[in-house]
Amino acid sequence: MLTIIDYGAGNLLSIKNMFKKIGVQAAISNNINDIEQAEKLILPGVGHFDYGMKNLHQSGLINILHQKVLENKTPILGICLGVQLLTESSQEGTAKGLGWIKGTTIAFDKTKLSAEQKIPHMGWSEIKYQPSSKLFTDMYSEPRFYFVHSYHLQLQHQQQCLATTMYGYEFAVGVEHENIVGVQFHPEKSHKYGMKLLENFVKYY
Amino acid sequence: MAFIRVIPTLLLHKGGLVKSVKFKDYKYVGDPINAVKIFNEKEVDEIALIDIDATRNGTAPNIDTIATIAGEAFMPMSYGGGITTVQQIKDILYNGIEKVIINKAVHTHPSIIAEAANLFGNQSIVASIDVKKNILGSYKVYTDNGKKNTGLHPVAFAQQLAQLGAGEILLNNIDKDGTFSGYDVQLIQQVASAVNIPVIAAGGAATLKDFSLAKKHGASALAAGSMFVFQMPHKAVLISYPTKNELKQIADGA
């Protein structure tokens, strides 16, 4: 079963709805046994980095997640705050991230944004992606995705960069390292582009 | 490339979708689920869904209806109408909606924006401001579907809302609503230059030129109702949306 991790941070039903649309049964759960049994995991999330980490700790799921992802190599897809939590830390707060991805989450460099480029970066942007990644198999041309974020990834290993976009400047909006993938944008709210991406995650990971 | 968001506004009234002129004269334009499905096919950027009965009738947001409509939406969706509590906001955000639109509650429950923004993030809170010009030519903020003058000025009010934690301002000129006469760009410029959160222009859009003009005057996103549900000159009901190339031209500032 594909399991969407419910740790009290985000719009989980949208993700489940999108999977339903592509014919994939997904469960929303905060139950340790469900997570342990899961074949694939989705780490969603909206909100503050520290709030997200605090909720993950309070949910009691941290140990099982470490075991699933690092030892069992269960595929996991982080979305929005979910991808940021994969990094070691964030300028948004003081909490330690999951640290599965080397790198940090940093604030937009406002000196590189024009006056009309407000924060959060909210709306649709085209992305450039790593064509070798299975996550973008048969992706439609000129893929665009819906973003809402004030912080972005700063990866330590460029070869793990899955995708980039431009908002004032170019930055990483996706990461892939073995069984761990994550995207800054919201595939569950990005029409056929997001459907294709989620379908690929189910099929190829 | 980053696009400017173009947002169809759908008004829920007695279970169907309607479109107004100056917040009055509702005309039935179709079934909400069907409209959302068509907008999916057209790959719209975002949808704003507003229940225009809820606040007027003093009823809470209908979570089942909202969840049913949101369940068909594969783009971001905001919801407004009848919201008075943080719990309602939570229920809405957990049922497939990305953002809530707060209007009347700002006046009756002033702490609601700050409380909700703290819990769910500023990006999930849209504060909407309905504006009319009085006979002396000065802008005033109205509530209750344009019936009640609060005496507030939209610029000062927008700044207050931004300070409280609103993530966006939905700025609507009531006298422009449904008139196909273009946005009130003067109003857009005044408000957009006074706050550093995105301002969504609403009221009056008829053509792509109106979009470009509003963007030049500081709008971060463009909402329209009539333009996307009516075909001129006879206002026949027909759902439409700009093509990707047209949206690119607007983004490029053409």
Coordinates of C-alpha atoms in Angstrom, one line a residue:
Chain A
M1 CA 0.0 0.0 0.0
L2 CA 1.1 3.5 -0.8
T3 CA 0.8 5.5 2.5
I4 CA 0.5 9.2 2.9
I5 CA 2.1 10.1 6.3
D6 CA -0.4 12.0 8.4
Y7 CA 1.6 14.0 11.0
G8 CA -0.8 16.9 11.2
A9 CA 0.8 19.2 8.6
G10 CA -1.1 19.7 5.4
N11 CA -3.7 19.0 2.9
L12 CA -3.6 15.3 2.6
L13 CA -6.9 14.7 0.9
S14 CA -5.7 16.5 -2.3
I15 CA -2.9 14.0 -2.6
K16 CA -5.2 11.1 -2.0
N17 CA -7.7 12.5 -4.6
M18 CA -5.0 12.8 -7.2
F19 CA -3.9 9.1 -6.6
K20 CA -7.5 8.1 -6.9
K21 CA -7.8 9.9 -10.2
I22 CA -4.9 7.9 -11.6
G23 CA -6.4 4.6 -10.2
V24 CA -4.0 4.2 -7.3
Q25 CA -5.3 3.3 -3.8
A26 CA -3.5 5.4 -1.2
A27 CA -4.0 5.4 2.6
I28 CA -3.6 8.3 4.9
S29 CA -2.2 7.2 8.2
N30 CA -0.3 8.1 11.3
N31 CA -0.3 4.5 12.5
I32 CA 3.2 2.9 13.1
N33 CA 2.0 -0.5 11.8
D34 CA 0.7 1.0 8.6
I35 CA 3.9 2.9 8.0
E36 CA 5.9 -0.3 8.7
Q37 CA 3.8 -2.2 6.1
A38 CA 3.9 0.6 3.5
E39 CA 5.4 -0.2 0.1
K40 CA 5.8 3.4 -0.7
L41 CA 5.6 6.6 1.4
I42 CA 4.6 10.1 0.8
L43 CA 5.8 12.8 3.1
P44 CA 3.6 15.8 2.5
G45 CA 3.6 19.0 4.5
V46 CA 2.6 22.6 4.6
G47 CA 3.7 25.1 7.1
H48 CA 6.7 26.0 9.3
F49 CA 9.8 23.7 9.3
D50 CA 10.0 23.5 13.1
Y51 CA 6.3 22.9 13.4
G52 CA 6.7 20.1 10.8
M53 CA 9.6 18.5 12.7
K54 CA 8.0 18.9 16.0
N55 CA 4.8 17.1 14.7
L56 CA 6.9 14.3 13.2
H57 CA 8.6 13.7 16.5
Q58 CA 5.3 13.9 18.5
S59 CA 3.7 11.5 16.0
G60 CA 6.1 8.9 17.2
L61 CA 6.9 7.9 13.6
I62 CA 10.6 9.1 13.4
N63 CA 12.2 5.8 14.3
I64 CA 10.1 3.7 12.0
L65 CA 10.6 6.2 9.2
H66 CA 14.4 6.1 9.6
Q67 CA 14.3 2.3 9.5
K68 CA 12.0 2.2 6.5
V69 CA 13.8 4.8 4.5
L70 CA 17.5 4.1 5.4
E71 CA 17.5 0.4 6.1
N72 CA 14.6 -1.1 4.1
K73 CA 15.1 1.4 1.3
T74 CA 11.4 2.0 1.0
P75 CA 10.7 4.7 -1.7
I76 CA 9.7 8.0 -0.2
L77 CA 8.5 11.1 -2.0
G78 CA 8.6 14.4 0.0
I79 CA 6.3 17.2 -1.2
C80 CA 6.7 20.9 -0.4
L81 CA 7.6 21.1 3.3
G82 CA 8.1 17.4 3.1
V83 CA 11.1 17.8 0.8
Q84 CA 12.6 20.5 3.0
L85 CA 12.3 18.2 6.1
L86 CA 14.6 15.7 4.2
T87 CA 17.5 18.1 4.5
E88 CA 19.7 18.8 7.5
S89 CA 18.2 22.1 8.7
S90 CA 16.3 25.2 7.6
Q91 CA 16.9 28.9 7.9
E92 CA 13.2 29.1 8.8
G93 CA 13.8 27.6 12.2
T94 CA 16.2 25.9 14.6
A95 CA 15.0 22.3 14.4
K96 CA 17.2 19.6 13.0
G97 CA 15.8 18.1 9.8
L98 CA 15.7 14.4 9.0
G99 CA 19.1 14.8 7.3
W100 CA 18.6 12.1 4.7
I101 CA 19.7 14.5 2.1
K102 CA 22.9 16.4 2.5
G103 CA 22.2 20.1 2.3
T104 CA 20.0 22.7 3.9
T105 CA 16.8 24.7 3.3
I106 CA 17.4 28.4 2.9
A107 CA 15.4 31.6 2.5
F108 CA 15.0 33.2 -0.9
D109 CA 17.8 35.7 -1.6
K110 CA 15.6 38.8 -1.8
T111 CA 18.5 40.8 -3.3
K112 CA 18.1 38.7 -6.4
L113 CA 14.3 39.2 -6.7
S114 CA 12.7 42.1 -8.5
A115 CA 10.1 44.3 -6.7
E116 CA 7.2 42.4 -8.3
Q117 CA 8.6 39.0 -7.3
K118 CA 7.0 38.7 -3.9
I119 CA 7.5 36.1 -1.3
P120 CA 6.1 33.4 -1.1
H121 CA 6.8 32.3 -4.6
M122 CA 3.2 31.4 -5.3
G123 CA 2.0 30.2 -8.7
W124 CA 3.0 28.1 -11.7
S125 CA 6.5 27.8 -12.9
E126 CA 8.1 25.7 -15.6
I127 CA 10.9 23.5 -14.5
K128 CA 14.0 21.9 -15.9
Y129 CA 14.5 18.3 -14.9
Q130 CA 17.0 15.5 -15.0
P131 CA 15.9 13.5 -18.0
S132 CA 17.6 10.4 -16.6
S133 CA 15.2 10.4 -13.6
K134 CA 12.4 7.9 -13.8
L135 CA 10.2 10.4 -12.0
F136 CA 9.9 12.3 -15.3
T137 CA 9.4 9.3 -17.7
D138 CA 7.2 10.4 -20.6
M139 CA 6.7 13.8 -19.1
Y140 CA 4.6 16.2 -21.2
S141 CA 6.5 19.0 -22.9
E142 CA 7.1 22.3 -21.1
P143 CA 6.1 20.9 -17.7
R144 CA 4.8 23.4 -15.2
F145 CA 4.0 22.9 -11.6
Y146 CA 2.3 24.8 -8.8
F147 CA 4.5 26.3 -6.1
V148 CA 3.9 27.9 -2.7
H149 CA 7.1 28.4 -0.7
S150 CA 9.3 31.0 1.0
Y151 CA 12.3 28.7 1.4
H152 CA 14.2 26.5 -1.1
L153 CA 16.7 23.7 -1.2
Q154 CA 20.4 24.2 -1.2
L155 CA 21.8 20.8 -2.0
Q156 CA 25.3 19.8 -1.1
H157 CA 25.6 17.3 -3.9
Q158 CA 24.6 18.8 -7.3
Q159 CA 24.3 15.3 -8.8
Q160 CA 21.3 14.7 -6.5
C161 CA 19.5 17.7 -8.0
L162 CA 16.4 16.4 -9.8
A163 CA 14.9 19.6 -11.1
T164 CA 15.3 23.4 -11.0
T165 CA 13.2 26.4 -11.7
M166 CA 13.7 30.2 -12.1
Y167 CA 12.2 32.7 -9.7
G168 CA 14.6 35.6 -9.7
Y169 CA 17.4 33.0 -10.0
E170 CA 17.7 29.3 -10.6
F171 CA 17.5 27.0 -7.7
A172 CA 16.9 23.3 -6.9
V173 CA 13.2 22.2 -6.7
G174 CA 13.7 18.5 -6.5
V175 CA 16.1 16.0 -5.2
E176 CA 16.8 12.3 -5.8
H177 CA 19.1 10.0 -3.9
E178 CA 18.6 6.3 -4.1
N179 CA 15.1 5.6 -2.8
I180 CA 14.6 9.2 -1.5
V181 CA 13.0 11.7 -3.8
G182 CA 11.3 15.0 -3.1
V183 CA 9.8 18.0 -4.9
Q184 CA 9.2 21.6 -3.8
F185 CA 6.1 22.0 -5.9
H186 CA 2.7 20.4 -5.5
P187 CA 2.2 17.6 -8.0
E188 CA -1.2 16.9 -6.5
K189 CA -2.4 20.3 -7.7
S190 CA -0.5 20.4 -11.0
H191 CA -2.9 18.9 -13.5
K192 CA -1.6 16.3 -15.9
Y193 CA 2.0 17.1 -15.1
G194 CA 1.6 16.2 -11.5
M195 CA -0.5 13.2 -12.4
K196 CA 2.3 11.9 -14.6
L197 CA 4.9 12.5 -11.9
L198 CA 2.9 10.7 -9.2
E199 CA 2.1 7.9 -11.7
N200 CA 5.8 7.5 -12.3
F201 CA 6.6 7.4 -8.6
V202 CA 4.1 4.5 -8.2
K203 CA 5.3 2.7 -11.3
Y204 CA 9.1 3.0 -11.2
Y205 CA 10.0 3.3 -7.5
Chain B
M1 CA 9.3 30.9 -16.7
A2 CA 7.0 32.1 -13.9
F3 CA 3.4 32.7 -15.0
I4 CA 1.0 35.3 -13.5
R5 CA -1.9 33.4 -12.0
V6 CA -5.2 33.7 -13.8
I7 CA -8.1 32.6 -11.5
P8 CA -11.7 31.9 -12.5
T9 CA -14.0 32.9 -9.6
L10 CA -17.0 30.7 -9.2
L11 CA -20.0 31.8 -7.1
L12 CA -22.1 29.2 -5.4
H13 CA -25.7 30.1 -4.9
K14 CA -28.4 27.6 -3.9
G15 CA -26.3 24.7 -5.0
G16 CA -25.6 26.0 -8.5
L17 CA -23.1 28.5 -10.0
V18 CA -24.2 32.0 -10.7
K19 CA -22.6 35.2 -12.0
S20 CA -23.5 38.6 -10.7
V21 CA -23.4 42.2 -12.0
K22 CA -22.3 44.6 -9.3
F23 CA -22.9 41.9 -6.7
K24 CA -26.6 41.7 -7.8
D25 CA -28.7 40.2 -10.7
Y26 CA -27.5 36.6 -10.4
K27 CA -27.6 34.6 -13.5
Y28 CA -27.4 30.8 -13.4
V29 CA -24.3 29.5 -15.3
G30 CA -24.2 25.8 -14.4
D31 CA -23.3 23.0 -12.1
P32 CA -20.2 23.4 -10.0
I33 CA -18.7 19.9 -10.5
N34 CA -19.2 20.2 -14.2
A35 CA -17.6 23.6 -14.3
V36 CA -14.6 22.4 -12.3
K37 CA -14.2 19.4 -14.7
I38 CA -14.1 21.8 -17.7
F39 CA -11.6 24.0 -15.9
N40 CA -9.4 20.9 -15.3
E41 CA -9.4 20.2 -19.0
K42 CA -8.4 23.8 -19.7
E43 CA -5.6 23.4 -17.1
V44 CA -6.5 26.6 -15.2
D45 CA -4.0 28.0 -12.7
E46 CA -6.3 28.1 -9.7
I47 CA -10.0 28.4 -8.8
A48 CA -11.7 30.6 -6.3
L49 CA -14.9 29.2 -5.0
I50 CA -17.2 31.5 -3.1
D51 CA -20.5 30.6 -1.4
I52 CA -22.4 33.9 -1.6
D53 CA -25.3 32.6 0.5
A54 CA -23.4 31.4 3.7
T55 CA -22.5 34.8 5.3
R56 CA -25.8 36.3 4.3
N57 CA -27.8 33.4 5.8
G58 CA -25.5 33.1 8.8
T59 CA -24.7 29.5 7.9
A60 CA -21.4 27.8 8.4
P61 CA -19.4 26.6 5.3
N62 CA -20.8 23.4 4.0
I63 CA -17.8 21.1 4.3
D64 CA -19.4 18.2 2.4
T65 CA -20.1 20.4 -0.6
I66 CA -16.7 21.9 -0.5
A67 CA -15.0 18.5 -0.3
T68 CA -17.0 17.2 -3.2
I69 CA -16.1 20.1 -5.4
A70 CA -12.5 20.1 -4.3
G71 CA -12.3 16.4 -5.0
E72 CA -12.6 17.1 -8.7
A73 CA -10.1 20.0 -8.7
F74 CA -6.6 19.1 -9.8
M75 CA -5.4 22.7 -9.4
P76 CA -5.2 24.8 -6.3
M77 CA -8.5 26.0 -5.0
S78 CA -9.5 28.6 -2.5
Y79 CA -12.9 28.8 -0.7
G80 CA -14.7 31.7 0.8
G81 CA -18.1 32.2 2.4
G82 CA -19.5 31.9 5.9
I83 CA -16.1 31.3 7.7
T84 CA -16.2 32.6 11.3
T85 CA -13.9 30.1 13.2
V86 CA -10.4 28.7 13.1
Q87 CA -11.9 25.2 13.3
Q88 CA -13.9 25.8 10.1
I89 CA -10.7 26.9 8.4
K90 CA -9.0 23.7 9.6
D91 CA -11.8 21.6 8.3
I92 CA -11.8 23.4 4.9
L93 CA -8.0 23.1 4.5
Y94 CA -8.1 19.4 5.4
N95 CA -10.7 18.7 2.8
G96 CA -8.9 19.4 -0.4
I97 CA -8.8 23.2 -0.3
E98 CA -5.5 25.1 -0.3
K99 CA -6.6 28.5 0.8
V100 CA -9.5 30.1 2.6
I101 CA -10.9 33.5 1.7
I102 CA -11.9 35.7 4.7
N103 CA -14.1 38.7 4.3
K104 CA -16.8 39.5 6.8
A105 CA -15.1 37.6 9.7
V106 CA -12.2 40.1 9.7
H107 CA -14.7 42.7 11.1
T108 CA -16.6 40.4 13.4
H109 CA -13.8 38.1 14.6
P110 CA -10.7 40.3 14.2
S111 CA -8.2 37.7 15.6
I112 CA -9.2 35.1 13.1
I113 CA -6.5 35.9 10.5
A114 CA -3.6 36.0 12.9
E115 CA -4.7 32.8 14.6
A116 CA -5.2 30.9 11.4
A117 CA -2.0 32.2 9.9
N118 CA -0.1 31.0 12.9
L119 CA -1.5 27.5 12.6
F120 CA -1.7 27.0 8.8
G121 CA 0.8 29.6 7.4
N122 CA 0.1 33.0 5.8
Q123 CA 0.0 31.4 2.4
S124 CA -3.3 29.7 3.3
I125 CA -5.1 32.9 4.2
V126 CA -6.6 35.2 1.6
A127 CA -8.2 38.4 2.9
S128 CA -10.8 39.7 0.5
I129 CA -11.7 43.4 0.3
D130 CA -14.8 44.6 -1.6
V131 CA -14.5 48.2 -2.6
K132 CA -16.9 50.9 -3.8
K133 CA -16.2 54.5 -4.6
N134 CA -18.5 56.9 -2.8
I135 CA -20.1 60.0 -4.4
L136 CA -17.1 62.1 -3.4
G137 CA -14.8 59.7 -5.3
S138 CA -13.1 58.1 -2.4
Y139 CA -12.8 54.4 -1.9
K140 CA -14.5 52.6 0.9
V141 CA -14.5 49.0 2.1
Y142 CA -17.9 47.2 2.0
T143 CA -19.1 44.0 3.6
D144 CA -22.3 42.0 3.4
N145 CA -22.2 41.5 -0.4
G146 CA -21.7 45.2 -1.0
K147 CA -24.5 46.4 1.2
K148 CA -22.6 47.7 4.3
N149 CA -20.1 50.5 4.2
T150 CA -17.4 50.0 6.9
G151 CA -16.0 53.5 6.3
L152 CA -12.5 52.0 6.0
H153 CA -10.2 52.9 3.2
P154 CA -8.9 49.9 1.2
V155 CA -5.2 50.9 1.4
A156 CA -5.1 51.3 5.2
F157 CA -7.3 48.2 5.6
A158 CA -5.0 46.1 3.3
Q159 CA -2.0 47.1 5.3
Q160 CA -3.7 46.1 8.5
L161 CA -4.7 42.7 6.9
A162 CA -1.1 42.1 5.8
Q163 CA 0.2 42.9 9.2
L164 CA -2.3 40.5 10.8
G165 CA -0.9 37.7 8.6
A166 CA -2.9 37.5 5.5
G167 CA -0.9 35.9 2.7
E168 CA -2.8 37.6 -0.2
I169 CA -5.4 40.3 -0.8
L170 CA -8.3 39.6 -3.1
L171 CA -9.2 43.1 -4.2
N172 CA -12.6 43.5 -5.8
N173 CA -14.3 46.7 -7.1
I174 CA -18.0 46.0 -6.7
D175 CA -19.0 48.6 -9.3
K176 CA -16.9 46.8 -11.9
D177 CA -18.2 43.3 -11.1
G178 CA -19.7 41.7 -14.2
T179 CA -19.5 44.9 -16.2
F180 CA -16.8 43.8 -18.7
S181 CA -15.4 47.4 -18.4
G182 CA -11.8 46.4 -17.3
Y183 CA -10.3 46.3 -13.8
D184 CA -10.0 49.4 -11.6
V185 CA -6.3 49.8 -12.1
Q186 CA -6.1 52.9 -10.0
L187 CA -7.4 50.9 -7.0
I188 CA -5.0 48.0 -7.8
Q189 CA -2.0 50.3 -8.0
Q190 CA -2.9 52.1 -4.7
V191 CA -3.2 48.8 -2.8
A192 CA -0.5 46.8 -4.5
S193 CA 2.1 49.5 -3.9
A194 CA 1.1 49.8 -0.2
V195 CA 1.6 46.1 0.8
N196 CA 4.3 43.5 0.0
I197 CA 1.9 40.5 -0.2
P198 CA 0.4 39.5 -3.5
V199 CA -2.7 41.4 -4.6
I200 CA -5.3 39.5 -6.7
A201 CA -7.2 41.9 -9.0
A202 CA -10.9 41.2 -9.3
G203 CA -13.9 42.9 -10.9
G204 CA -14.4 44.0 -14.5
A205 CA -12.0 41.8 -16.6
A206 CA -13.2 41.4 -20.2
T207 CA -10.0 40.9 -22.3
L208 CA -6.4 39.8 -22.1
K209 CA -5.4 43.4 -22.3
D210 CA -7.2 44.0 -19.0
F211 CA -4.9 41.3 -17.5
S212 CA -1.8 42.9 -18.9
L213 CA -2.9 46.3 -17.6
A214 CA -3.6 45.1 -14.1
K215 CA -0.3 43.3 -14.0
K216 CA 1.5 46.6 -15.0
H217 CA -0.3 48.3 -12.1
G218 CA 1.0 45.8 -9.6
A219 CA -1.4 42.9 -9.6
S220 CA 0.3 39.6 -8.7
A221 CA -2.7 37.5 -9.9
L222 CA -5.9 38.1 -12.0
A223 CA -9.3 36.9 -11.0
A224 CA -12.3 37.0 -13.4
G225 CA -15.8 35.6 -13.3
S226 CA -18.0 36.7 -16.2
M227 CA -15.1 36.7 -18.7
F228 CA -14.7 32.9 -18.2
V229 CA -18.4 31.9 -18.1
F230 CA -20.0 34.2 -20.7
Q231 CA -19.5 34.7 -24.3
M232 CA -20.1 38.2 -25.5
P233 CA -22.0 40.0 -26.9
H234 CA -25.1 38.2 -25.7
K235 CA -23.7 36.7 -22.5
A236 CA -24.4 33.1 -23.6
V237 CA -23.0 30.7 -21.0
L238 CA -19.7 29.3 -22.3
I239 CA -16.8 28.3 -20.2
S240 CA -13.5 29.6 -21.6
Y241 CA -9.9 30.3 -20.4
P242 CA -6.8 31.8 -22.1
T243 CA -4.4 29.5 -23.9
K244 CA -1.0 28.7 -22.6
N245 CA 0.5 31.0 -25.3
E246 CA -1.8 33.9 -24.3
L247 CA -0.8 33.4 -20.7
K248 CA 2.9 33.5 -21.7
Q249 CA 2.4 36.8 -23.5
I250 CA 0.8 38.2 -20.3
A251 CA 3.7 36.9 -18.2
D252 CA 6.2 38.5 -20.7
G253 CA 4.4 41.8 -20.3
A254 CA 3.1 42.0 -23.8

